[in-house]
């Protein structure tokens, strides 16, 4: 199993996150232009580092997806707010053929784990998603799992904050079985790049709203940009192996 971990200046959180990667799984830390030594920390802890120069959450996630080689690929934030070990039941359901995409429904452990403005934005988006697709989801969180090849067939184009939502919308349009699991949500380490402020939350909601405005064919999305011909989507470092886990 490969776990994609989009990373922008998360050197402080990386040890906690990588320590919790399930045994035998591979951590793909996608460095999105960090200046705090995150890539070095990740390599020293045994993770495979992927470099994505284009800034954006979606750019980092998609670079990790294209660099992955496992049949089932998972996604997890790299800020210590979510435990990658909670992905184990997600993978079991995918492997058993019980679901095509499994999402984590975040359950805050403390009042400060999920700021009010971020909750409001998430609630608004899930309601819009229900209207658009009929899905009765409660969260659009980043913890998720699906088969790699099937994800690639969705033709995801968003390279900013709309990427997670675009994945769900296009999966729903394709008739995928989508399931939710409750997962603990902890206060993140460091400052949030997206939902830490009202402005960041508003920008994320705006990106995602544009995704919801797509037609059923879903040909354009917020932050979409064509892939240059002949350009690999990401450049992985040579992995540093330390047993079966970081």
Phi, psi and omega in degrees: 000139175251137177245116180275126183236091177298133191223127172222102180058060181238031183302325182290326184273337188304316180302317179298315183293310185292331177296337185259007173293128181303146180304135178087351178270156179252131177268123176251098179273115182264103182281122187252036178101031181296148177242006184253014179083018181303317182298317179297315179300315181299315179297317182297333180269006173094005180279157169274129182257130176246133180258125175235112185284329179291124181287144176139140180301316180295323178299316180293316180298315184289327175298319177294320179298316182288333178278341181292155178233350182286156178296316179251130182242137178247158177232142180206141174296156185252023186251012179071016175274341181228143182265116180298341176296338179288354179282347185305310179293333176299311183295322179300318181293321177295312182297327181279355181076021181271343179205158179258332178216126180243130182244150176267125174270112186290130177240101184302136176271338178222162182297329184272358184292327183228100184302149182306318182295326178290322177296316181298316179298318180295318180298316180298319182291321179294327177292318177295323178296319179298319179294322184284321188239341185088355180289132178259066178268155180254346187207153175240040184294165186279346181281119185197165180210146177195171176282136186301309185298323179291322177299320181295330179290345181287344178062047183294131185243340182293138179236017177236220186285346182280355185303311181299320180289319179300323177300315182291316181299312183289327175296318178296317179297331180274000177082021179291151171274119186244128183237159178238144172233139172288134178224145177295141179238121187252161174299131182290157174271124181085183183273140178288140177274344185240297189263012180286344180225163175299320181296315179297319178296316180299319179296320179294316178297321179297315177301315183290326178297324177294324176297316181295337180278357178299155170280176185299333179287334175057057185270341180227154179210167179299129177078010181292144175207143183292149176281124177301140182299134176078003182266122174295146185288338182202159179239105181277144169287163171292125184294144174260116185267133174224075183078212184263358179208158178300000000 
